[in-house]
Short mmCIF file of C-alpha atoms and ligand atoms in Angstrom, two decimals:
data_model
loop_
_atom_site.label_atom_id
_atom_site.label_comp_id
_atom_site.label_asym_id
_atom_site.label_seq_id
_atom_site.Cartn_x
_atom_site.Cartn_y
_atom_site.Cartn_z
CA UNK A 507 -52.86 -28.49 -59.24
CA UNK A 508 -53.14 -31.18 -56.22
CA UNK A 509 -49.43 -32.60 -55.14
CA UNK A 510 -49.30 -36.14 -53.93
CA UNK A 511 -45.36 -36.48 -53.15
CA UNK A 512 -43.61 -37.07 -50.30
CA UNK A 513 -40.01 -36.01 -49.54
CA UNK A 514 -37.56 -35.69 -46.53
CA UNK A 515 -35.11 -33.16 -45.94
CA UNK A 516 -32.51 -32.48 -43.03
CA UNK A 517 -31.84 -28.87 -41.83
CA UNK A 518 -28.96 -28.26 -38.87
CA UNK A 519 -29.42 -25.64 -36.43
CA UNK A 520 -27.04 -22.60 -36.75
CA UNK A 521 -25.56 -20.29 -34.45
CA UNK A 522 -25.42 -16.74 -35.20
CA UNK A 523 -22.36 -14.67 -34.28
CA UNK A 524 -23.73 -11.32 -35.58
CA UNK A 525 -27.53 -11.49 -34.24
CA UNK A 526 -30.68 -10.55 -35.81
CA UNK A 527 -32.76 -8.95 -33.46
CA UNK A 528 -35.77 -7.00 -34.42
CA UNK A 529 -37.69 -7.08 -38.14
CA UNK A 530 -38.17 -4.29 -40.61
CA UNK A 531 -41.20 -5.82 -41.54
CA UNK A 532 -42.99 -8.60 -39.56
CA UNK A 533 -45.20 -9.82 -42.02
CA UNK A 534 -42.56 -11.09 -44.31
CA UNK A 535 -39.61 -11.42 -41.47
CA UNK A 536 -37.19 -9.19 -43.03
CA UNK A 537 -34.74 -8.68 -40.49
CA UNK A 538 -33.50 -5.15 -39.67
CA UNK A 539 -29.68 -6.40 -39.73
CA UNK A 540 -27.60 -8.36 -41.21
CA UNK A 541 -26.55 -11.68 -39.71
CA UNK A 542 -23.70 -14.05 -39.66
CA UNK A 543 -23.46 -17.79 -38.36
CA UNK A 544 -22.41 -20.98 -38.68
CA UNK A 545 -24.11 -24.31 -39.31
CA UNK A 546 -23.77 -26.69 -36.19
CA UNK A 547 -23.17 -30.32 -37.53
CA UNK A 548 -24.84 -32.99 -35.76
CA UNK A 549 -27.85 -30.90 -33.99
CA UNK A 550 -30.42 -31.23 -36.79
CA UNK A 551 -33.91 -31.80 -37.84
CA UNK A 552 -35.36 -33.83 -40.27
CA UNK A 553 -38.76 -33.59 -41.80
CA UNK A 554 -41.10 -35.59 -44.08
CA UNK A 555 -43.97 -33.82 -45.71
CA UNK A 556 -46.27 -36.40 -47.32
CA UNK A 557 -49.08 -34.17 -49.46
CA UNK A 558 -52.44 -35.48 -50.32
CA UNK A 559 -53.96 -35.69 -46.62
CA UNK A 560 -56.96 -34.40 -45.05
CA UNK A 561 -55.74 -31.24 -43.22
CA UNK A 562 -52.59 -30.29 -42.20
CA UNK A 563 -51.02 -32.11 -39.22
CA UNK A 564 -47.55 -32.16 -37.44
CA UNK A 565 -46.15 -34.61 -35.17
CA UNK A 566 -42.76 -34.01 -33.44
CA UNK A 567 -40.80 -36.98 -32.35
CA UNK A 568 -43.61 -39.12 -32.47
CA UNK A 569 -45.99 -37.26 -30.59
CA UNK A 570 -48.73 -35.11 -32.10
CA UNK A 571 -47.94 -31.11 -32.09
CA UNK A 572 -49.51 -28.59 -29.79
CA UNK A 573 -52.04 -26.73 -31.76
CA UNK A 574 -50.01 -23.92 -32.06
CA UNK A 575 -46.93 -25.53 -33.41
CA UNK A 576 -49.54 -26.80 -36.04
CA UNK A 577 -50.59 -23.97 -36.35
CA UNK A 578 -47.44 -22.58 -37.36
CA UNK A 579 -46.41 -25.23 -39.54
CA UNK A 580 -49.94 -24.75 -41.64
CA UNK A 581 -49.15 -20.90 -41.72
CA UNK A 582 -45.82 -21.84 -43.43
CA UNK A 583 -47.37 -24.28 -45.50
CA UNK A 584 -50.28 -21.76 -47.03
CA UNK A 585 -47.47 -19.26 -47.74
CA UNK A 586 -45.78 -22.25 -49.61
CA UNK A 587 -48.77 -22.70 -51.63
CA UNK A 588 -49.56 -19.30 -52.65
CA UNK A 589 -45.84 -18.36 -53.21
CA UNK A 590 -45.57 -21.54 -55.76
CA UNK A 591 -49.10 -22.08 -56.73
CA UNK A 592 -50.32 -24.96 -55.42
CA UNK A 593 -52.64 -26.73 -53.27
CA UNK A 594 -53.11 -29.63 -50.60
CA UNK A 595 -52.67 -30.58 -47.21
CA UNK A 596 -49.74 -31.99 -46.12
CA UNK A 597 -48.61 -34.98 -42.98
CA UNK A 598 -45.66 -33.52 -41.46
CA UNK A 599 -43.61 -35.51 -39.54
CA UNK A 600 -40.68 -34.16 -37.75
CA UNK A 601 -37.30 -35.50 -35.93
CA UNK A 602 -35.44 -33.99 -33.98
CA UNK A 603 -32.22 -34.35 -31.70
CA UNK A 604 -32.43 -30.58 -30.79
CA UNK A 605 -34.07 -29.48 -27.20
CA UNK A 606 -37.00 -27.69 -28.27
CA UNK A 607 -37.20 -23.93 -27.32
CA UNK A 608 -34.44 -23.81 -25.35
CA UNK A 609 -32.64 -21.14 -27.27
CA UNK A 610 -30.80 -24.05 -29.78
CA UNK A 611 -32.47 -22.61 -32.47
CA UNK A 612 -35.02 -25.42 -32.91
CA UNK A 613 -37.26 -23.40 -35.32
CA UNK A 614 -34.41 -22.91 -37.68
CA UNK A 615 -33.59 -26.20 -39.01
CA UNK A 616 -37.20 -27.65 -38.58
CA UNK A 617 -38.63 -24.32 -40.96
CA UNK A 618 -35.31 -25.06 -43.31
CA UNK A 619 -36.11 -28.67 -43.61
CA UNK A 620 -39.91 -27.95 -43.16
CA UNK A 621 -39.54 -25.37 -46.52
CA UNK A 622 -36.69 -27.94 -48.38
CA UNK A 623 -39.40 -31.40 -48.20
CA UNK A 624 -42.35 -29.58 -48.84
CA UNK A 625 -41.04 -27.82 -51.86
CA UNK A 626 -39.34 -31.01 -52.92
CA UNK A 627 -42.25 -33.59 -52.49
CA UNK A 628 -44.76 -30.99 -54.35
CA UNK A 629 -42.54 -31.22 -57.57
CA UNK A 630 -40.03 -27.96 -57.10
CA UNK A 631 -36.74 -27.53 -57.81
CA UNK A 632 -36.43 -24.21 -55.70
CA UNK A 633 -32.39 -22.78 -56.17
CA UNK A 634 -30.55 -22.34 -52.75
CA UNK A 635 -32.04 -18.35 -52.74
CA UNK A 636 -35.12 -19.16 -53.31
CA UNK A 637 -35.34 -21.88 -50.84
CA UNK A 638 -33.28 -19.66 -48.34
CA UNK A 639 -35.97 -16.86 -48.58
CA UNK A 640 -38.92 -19.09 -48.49
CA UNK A 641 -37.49 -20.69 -45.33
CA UNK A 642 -37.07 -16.76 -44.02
CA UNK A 643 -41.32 -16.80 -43.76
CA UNK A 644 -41.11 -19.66 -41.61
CA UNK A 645 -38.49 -18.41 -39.21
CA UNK A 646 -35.71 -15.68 -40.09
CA UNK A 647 -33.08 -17.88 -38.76
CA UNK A 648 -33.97 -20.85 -40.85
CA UNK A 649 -33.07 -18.47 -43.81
CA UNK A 650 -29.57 -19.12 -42.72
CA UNK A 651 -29.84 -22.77 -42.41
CA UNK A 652 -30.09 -23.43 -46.25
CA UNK A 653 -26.96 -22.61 -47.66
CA UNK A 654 -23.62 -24.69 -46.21
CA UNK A 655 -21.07 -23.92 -43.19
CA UNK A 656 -20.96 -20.55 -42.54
CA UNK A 657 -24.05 -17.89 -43.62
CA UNK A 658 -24.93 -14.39 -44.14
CA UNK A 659 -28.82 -13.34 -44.31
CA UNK A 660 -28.39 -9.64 -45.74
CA UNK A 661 -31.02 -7.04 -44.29
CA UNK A 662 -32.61 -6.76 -47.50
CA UNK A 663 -36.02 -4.98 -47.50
CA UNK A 664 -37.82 -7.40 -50.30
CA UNK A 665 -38.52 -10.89 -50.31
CA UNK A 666 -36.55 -12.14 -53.55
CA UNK A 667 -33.94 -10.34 -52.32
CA UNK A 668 -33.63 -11.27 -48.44
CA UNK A 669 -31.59 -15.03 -48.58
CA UNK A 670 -29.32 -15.56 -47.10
CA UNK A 671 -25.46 -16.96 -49.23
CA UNK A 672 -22.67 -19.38 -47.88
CA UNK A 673 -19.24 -17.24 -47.32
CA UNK A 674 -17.21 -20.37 -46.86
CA UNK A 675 -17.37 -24.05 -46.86
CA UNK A 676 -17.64 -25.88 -43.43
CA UNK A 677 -13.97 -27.10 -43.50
CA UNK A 678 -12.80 -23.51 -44.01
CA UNK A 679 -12.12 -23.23 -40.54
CA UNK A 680 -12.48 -25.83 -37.40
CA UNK A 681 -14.38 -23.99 -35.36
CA UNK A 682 -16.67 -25.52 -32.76
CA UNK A 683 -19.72 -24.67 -30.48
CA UNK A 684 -19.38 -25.80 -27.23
CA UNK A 685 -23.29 -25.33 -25.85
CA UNK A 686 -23.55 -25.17 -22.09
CA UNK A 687 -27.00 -26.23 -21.24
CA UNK A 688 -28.55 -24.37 -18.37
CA UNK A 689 -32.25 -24.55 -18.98
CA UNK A 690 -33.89 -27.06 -21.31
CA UNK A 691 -37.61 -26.24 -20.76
CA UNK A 692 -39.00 -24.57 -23.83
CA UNK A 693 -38.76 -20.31 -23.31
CA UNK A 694 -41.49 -18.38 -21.95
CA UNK A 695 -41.34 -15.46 -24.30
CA UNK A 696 -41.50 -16.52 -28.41
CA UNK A 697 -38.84 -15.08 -30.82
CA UNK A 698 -41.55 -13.33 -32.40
CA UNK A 699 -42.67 -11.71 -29.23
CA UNK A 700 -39.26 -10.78 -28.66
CA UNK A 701 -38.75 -9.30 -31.96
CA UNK A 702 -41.20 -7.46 -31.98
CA UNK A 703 -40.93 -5.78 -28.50
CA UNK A 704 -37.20 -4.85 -29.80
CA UNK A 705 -38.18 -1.35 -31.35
CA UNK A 706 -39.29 -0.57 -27.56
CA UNK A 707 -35.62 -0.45 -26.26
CA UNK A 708 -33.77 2.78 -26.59
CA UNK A 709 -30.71 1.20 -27.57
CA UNK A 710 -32.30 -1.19 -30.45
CA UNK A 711 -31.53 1.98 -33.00
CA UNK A 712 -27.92 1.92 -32.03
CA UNK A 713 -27.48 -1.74 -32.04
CA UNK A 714 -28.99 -1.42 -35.73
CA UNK A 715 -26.56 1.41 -36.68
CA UNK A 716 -23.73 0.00 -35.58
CA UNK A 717 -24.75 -3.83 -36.85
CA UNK A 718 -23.11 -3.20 -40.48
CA UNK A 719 -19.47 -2.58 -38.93
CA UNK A 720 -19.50 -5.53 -36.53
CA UNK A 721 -20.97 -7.72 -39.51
CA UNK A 722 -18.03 -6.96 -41.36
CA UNK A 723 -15.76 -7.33 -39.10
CA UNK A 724 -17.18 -10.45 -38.23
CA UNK A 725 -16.99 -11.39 -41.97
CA UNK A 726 -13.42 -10.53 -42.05
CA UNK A 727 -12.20 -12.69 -39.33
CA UNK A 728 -14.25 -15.95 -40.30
CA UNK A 729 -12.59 -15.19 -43.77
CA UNK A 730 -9.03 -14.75 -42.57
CA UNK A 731 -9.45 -17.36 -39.56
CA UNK A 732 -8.63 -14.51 -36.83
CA UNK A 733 -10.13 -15.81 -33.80
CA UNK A 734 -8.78 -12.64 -31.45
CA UNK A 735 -11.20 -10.65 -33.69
CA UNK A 736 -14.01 -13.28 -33.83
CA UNK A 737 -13.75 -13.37 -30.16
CA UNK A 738 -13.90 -9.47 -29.47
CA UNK A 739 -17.00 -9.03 -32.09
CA UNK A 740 -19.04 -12.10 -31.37
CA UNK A 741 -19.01 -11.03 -27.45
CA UNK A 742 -19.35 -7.20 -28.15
CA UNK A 743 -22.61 -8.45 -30.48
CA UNK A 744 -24.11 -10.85 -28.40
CA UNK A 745 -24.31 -8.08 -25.34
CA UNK A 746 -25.45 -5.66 -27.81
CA UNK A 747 -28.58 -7.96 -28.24
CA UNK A 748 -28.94 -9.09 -24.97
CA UNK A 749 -28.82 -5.44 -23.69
CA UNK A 750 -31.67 -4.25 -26.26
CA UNK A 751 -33.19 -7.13 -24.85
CA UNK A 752 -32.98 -6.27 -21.15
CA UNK A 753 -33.97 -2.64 -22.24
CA UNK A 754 -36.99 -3.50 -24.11
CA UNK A 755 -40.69 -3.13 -22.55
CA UNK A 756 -41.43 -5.48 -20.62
CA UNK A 757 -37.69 -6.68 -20.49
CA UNK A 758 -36.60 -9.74 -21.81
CA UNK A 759 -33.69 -10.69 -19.41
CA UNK A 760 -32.78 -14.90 -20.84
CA UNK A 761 -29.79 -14.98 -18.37
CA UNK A 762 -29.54 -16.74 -15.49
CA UNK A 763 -26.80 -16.87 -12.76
CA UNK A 764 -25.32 -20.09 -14.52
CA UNK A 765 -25.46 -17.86 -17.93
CA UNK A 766 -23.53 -15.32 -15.83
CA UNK A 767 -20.92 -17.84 -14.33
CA UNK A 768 -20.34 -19.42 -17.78
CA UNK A 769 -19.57 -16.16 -19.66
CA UNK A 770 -17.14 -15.30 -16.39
CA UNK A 771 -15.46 -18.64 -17.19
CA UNK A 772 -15.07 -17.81 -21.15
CA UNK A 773 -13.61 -14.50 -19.95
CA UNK A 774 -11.02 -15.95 -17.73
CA UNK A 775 -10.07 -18.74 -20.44
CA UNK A 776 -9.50 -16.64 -22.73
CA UNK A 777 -7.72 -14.42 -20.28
CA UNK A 778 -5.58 -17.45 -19.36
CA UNK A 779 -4.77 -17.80 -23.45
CA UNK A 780 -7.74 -20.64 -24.50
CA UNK A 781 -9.10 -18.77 -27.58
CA UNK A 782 -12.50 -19.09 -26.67
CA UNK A 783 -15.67 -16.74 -26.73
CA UNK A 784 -19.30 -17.16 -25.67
CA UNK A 785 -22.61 -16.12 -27.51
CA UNK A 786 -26.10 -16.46 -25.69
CA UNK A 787 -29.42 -16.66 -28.22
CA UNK A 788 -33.28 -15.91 -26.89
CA UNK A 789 -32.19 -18.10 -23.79
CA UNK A 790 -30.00 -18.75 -20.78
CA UNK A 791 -27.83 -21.53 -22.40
CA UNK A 792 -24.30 -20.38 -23.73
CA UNK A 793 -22.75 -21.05 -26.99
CA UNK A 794 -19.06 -21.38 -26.37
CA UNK A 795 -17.72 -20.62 -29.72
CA UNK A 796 -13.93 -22.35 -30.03
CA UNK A 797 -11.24 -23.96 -31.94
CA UNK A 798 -12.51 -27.51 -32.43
CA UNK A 799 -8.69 -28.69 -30.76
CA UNK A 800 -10.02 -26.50 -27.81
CA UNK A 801 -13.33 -27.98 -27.64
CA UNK A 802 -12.63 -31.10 -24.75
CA UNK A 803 -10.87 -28.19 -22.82
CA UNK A 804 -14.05 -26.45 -22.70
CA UNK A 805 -16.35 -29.12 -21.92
CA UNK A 806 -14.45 -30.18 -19.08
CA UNK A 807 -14.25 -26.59 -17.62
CA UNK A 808 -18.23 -26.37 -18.03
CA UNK A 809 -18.95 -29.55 -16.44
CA UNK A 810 -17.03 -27.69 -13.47
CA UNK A 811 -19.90 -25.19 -13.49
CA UNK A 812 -22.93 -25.23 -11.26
CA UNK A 813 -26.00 -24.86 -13.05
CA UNK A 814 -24.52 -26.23 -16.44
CA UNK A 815 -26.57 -29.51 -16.54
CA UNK A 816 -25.60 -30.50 -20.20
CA UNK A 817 -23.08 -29.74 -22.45
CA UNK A 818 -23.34 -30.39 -26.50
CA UNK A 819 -20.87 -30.02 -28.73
CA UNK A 820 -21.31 -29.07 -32.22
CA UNK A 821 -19.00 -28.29 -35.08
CA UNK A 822 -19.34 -26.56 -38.58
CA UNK A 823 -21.99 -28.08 -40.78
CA UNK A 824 -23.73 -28.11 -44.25
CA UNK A 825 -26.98 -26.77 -45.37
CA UNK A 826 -29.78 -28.19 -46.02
CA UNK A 827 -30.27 -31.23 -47.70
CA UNK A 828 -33.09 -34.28 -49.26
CA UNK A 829 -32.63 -37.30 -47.84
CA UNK A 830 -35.59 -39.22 -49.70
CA UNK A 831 -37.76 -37.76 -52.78
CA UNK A 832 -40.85 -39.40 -53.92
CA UNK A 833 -42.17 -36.47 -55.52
CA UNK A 834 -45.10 -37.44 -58.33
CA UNK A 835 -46.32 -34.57 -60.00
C1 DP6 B 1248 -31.61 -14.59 -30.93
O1 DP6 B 1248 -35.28 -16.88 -36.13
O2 DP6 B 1248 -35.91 -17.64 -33.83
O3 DP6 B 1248 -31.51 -16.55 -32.28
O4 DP6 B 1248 -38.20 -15.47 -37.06
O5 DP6 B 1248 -39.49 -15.39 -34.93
O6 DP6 B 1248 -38.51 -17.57 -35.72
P1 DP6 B 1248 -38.40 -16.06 -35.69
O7 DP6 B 1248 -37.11 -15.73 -34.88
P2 DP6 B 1248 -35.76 -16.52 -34.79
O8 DP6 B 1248 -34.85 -15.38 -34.16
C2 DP6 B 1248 -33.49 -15.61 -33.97
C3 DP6 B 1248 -33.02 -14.78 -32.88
C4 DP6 B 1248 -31.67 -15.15 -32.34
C5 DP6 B 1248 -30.53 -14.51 -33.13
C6 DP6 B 1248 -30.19 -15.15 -34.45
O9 DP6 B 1248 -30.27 -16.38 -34.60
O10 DP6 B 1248 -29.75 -14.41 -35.34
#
């Protein structure tokens, strides 16, 4: 069956406070640990898939896609159309207000609203698992940009069974993510690259081992709002990554002095009493995870920073959603 229908969906970015780091199997992108993050309102991507054209094609922010972006898209796409049975080229167009590559997690909302307007203009009602794990193909993180405010992606080892679930609403709990921005150029070394060079490190099997007890402790404080606990596991994961990362072959080391200087800061706040703990993804910018009261605090202490050339400020948001739906099928 040919599709004809165009849709558009909007995807936020998320932030992940228990990191996945390293796949059990590539090919599908199961992860080989859970994860745990939250939605971040207001740094999204929306895409319109228009089916019925030529070939393939992306263009990002007006401008047409790097053959390899395209590339990626159309990859995503084919496993779309075997997974559901159809066929056709699609028109992608994409919008974003997210720095591309720069460790914001670009590649999770574009694949979640990538997998929720393709699906939709072709004539699917996917439910929010199936969605979730067809947006895992794309990008594992994008998994956990379906489903609303905060998000678990289980390391399950099939498809059907690796989506990720919402574990509370976005107004459970006024967080924010206060983003120092150190380094907006896109990264030098892929996720996939990076995932894949994990299983190198010597420490990657403990971080994986040890993964279930910070997940549920991490689960445990967003549940009961303890943001002593949050702080101590979020920090504890996000070097547990970062050091599997520095330890891999060849190394992976995203930080830079600002990085450095910023998580010094967080340390000293929170020293001081200012709940406040930092996070750092595939990149040198630092997520500055807070009460949302705290957040202006924060923002004025980075701008204080050398190095920190942007700050962003994001709060808890909902999954993905359609925005327009002219499916014909
Ligand atoms: C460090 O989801 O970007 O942000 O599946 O290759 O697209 P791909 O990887 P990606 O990896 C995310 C890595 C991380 C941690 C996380 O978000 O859990």
């Amino acid at each position: 069956m040919n599709h004809e229908g165009s849709a558009t969906a909007r995807a936020h970015s998320n932030i992940a406070l228990i990191k996945y780091w390293g796949n059990q199997g590539e090919r599908l992108r199961l992860p080989a640990n859970p994860s745990l993050s939250f939605n971040l309102a207001g740094l999204f991507t929306e895409v319109t898939v228009n089916w019925g054209a030529d070939a393939d094609s992306l263009t990002i922010n007006g401008e047409q896609a790097s053959p390899k972006a395209t590339a990626r898209v159309s990859s995503h796409l084919s496993a779309l159309r075997q997974r559901l049975g159809f066929q056709g080229m699609a028109e992608v167009v994409s919008e974003t207000n997210i720095p591309l590559g720069a460790g914001v997690a670009s590649s999770a909302a574009a694949f979640a609203a990538l997998t929720l307007a393709a699906t939709t203009a072709a004539g699917f009602e996917c439910d929010e698992a199936t969605l979730s794990a067809l947006a895992r193909l794309g990008s594992g993180s994008a998994a956990r940009s379906v489903p609303t405010g905060f998000v678990s992606l289980p390391a399950a080892d099939t498809h059907a069974a690796c989506h990720a679930r919402s574990i509370a609403p976005p107004n459970h709990w006024a967080l924010a993510d206060v983003i120092a921005l150190i380094e907006t150029a896109p990264k030098k070394v892929s996720s996939l690259a990076g995932h894949r060079s994990a299983k190198t490190s010597p420490l990657q099997s403990a971080r994986i081992k040890s993964a279930a007890e910070r997940y549920r402790q991490c689960e445990r404080a967003i549940l009961t709002r303890d943001f002593d606990a949050l702080a101590a596991v979020v920090e504890l994961d996000s070097n547990a990554m970062h050091a599997v990362m520095m330890t891999s072959s060849p190394p992976l080391l995203y930080w830079h002095p600002a990085s450095i200087a910023v998580m010094n800061a967080v340390t000293e706040w929170r020293r001081s009493g200012i709940p406040v703990c930092y996070t750092l993804d595939a990149g040198p910018n630092v997520h500055c995870i807070c009460p949302q009261e705290v957040a202006p605090t924060i923002r004025e202490g980075l701008r204080n920073i050398p190095g920190v050339v942007e700050t962003m400020t994001a709060f808890v948001g909902k999954g993905a959603h359609v925005i327009l739906d002219h499916a014909i099928s």
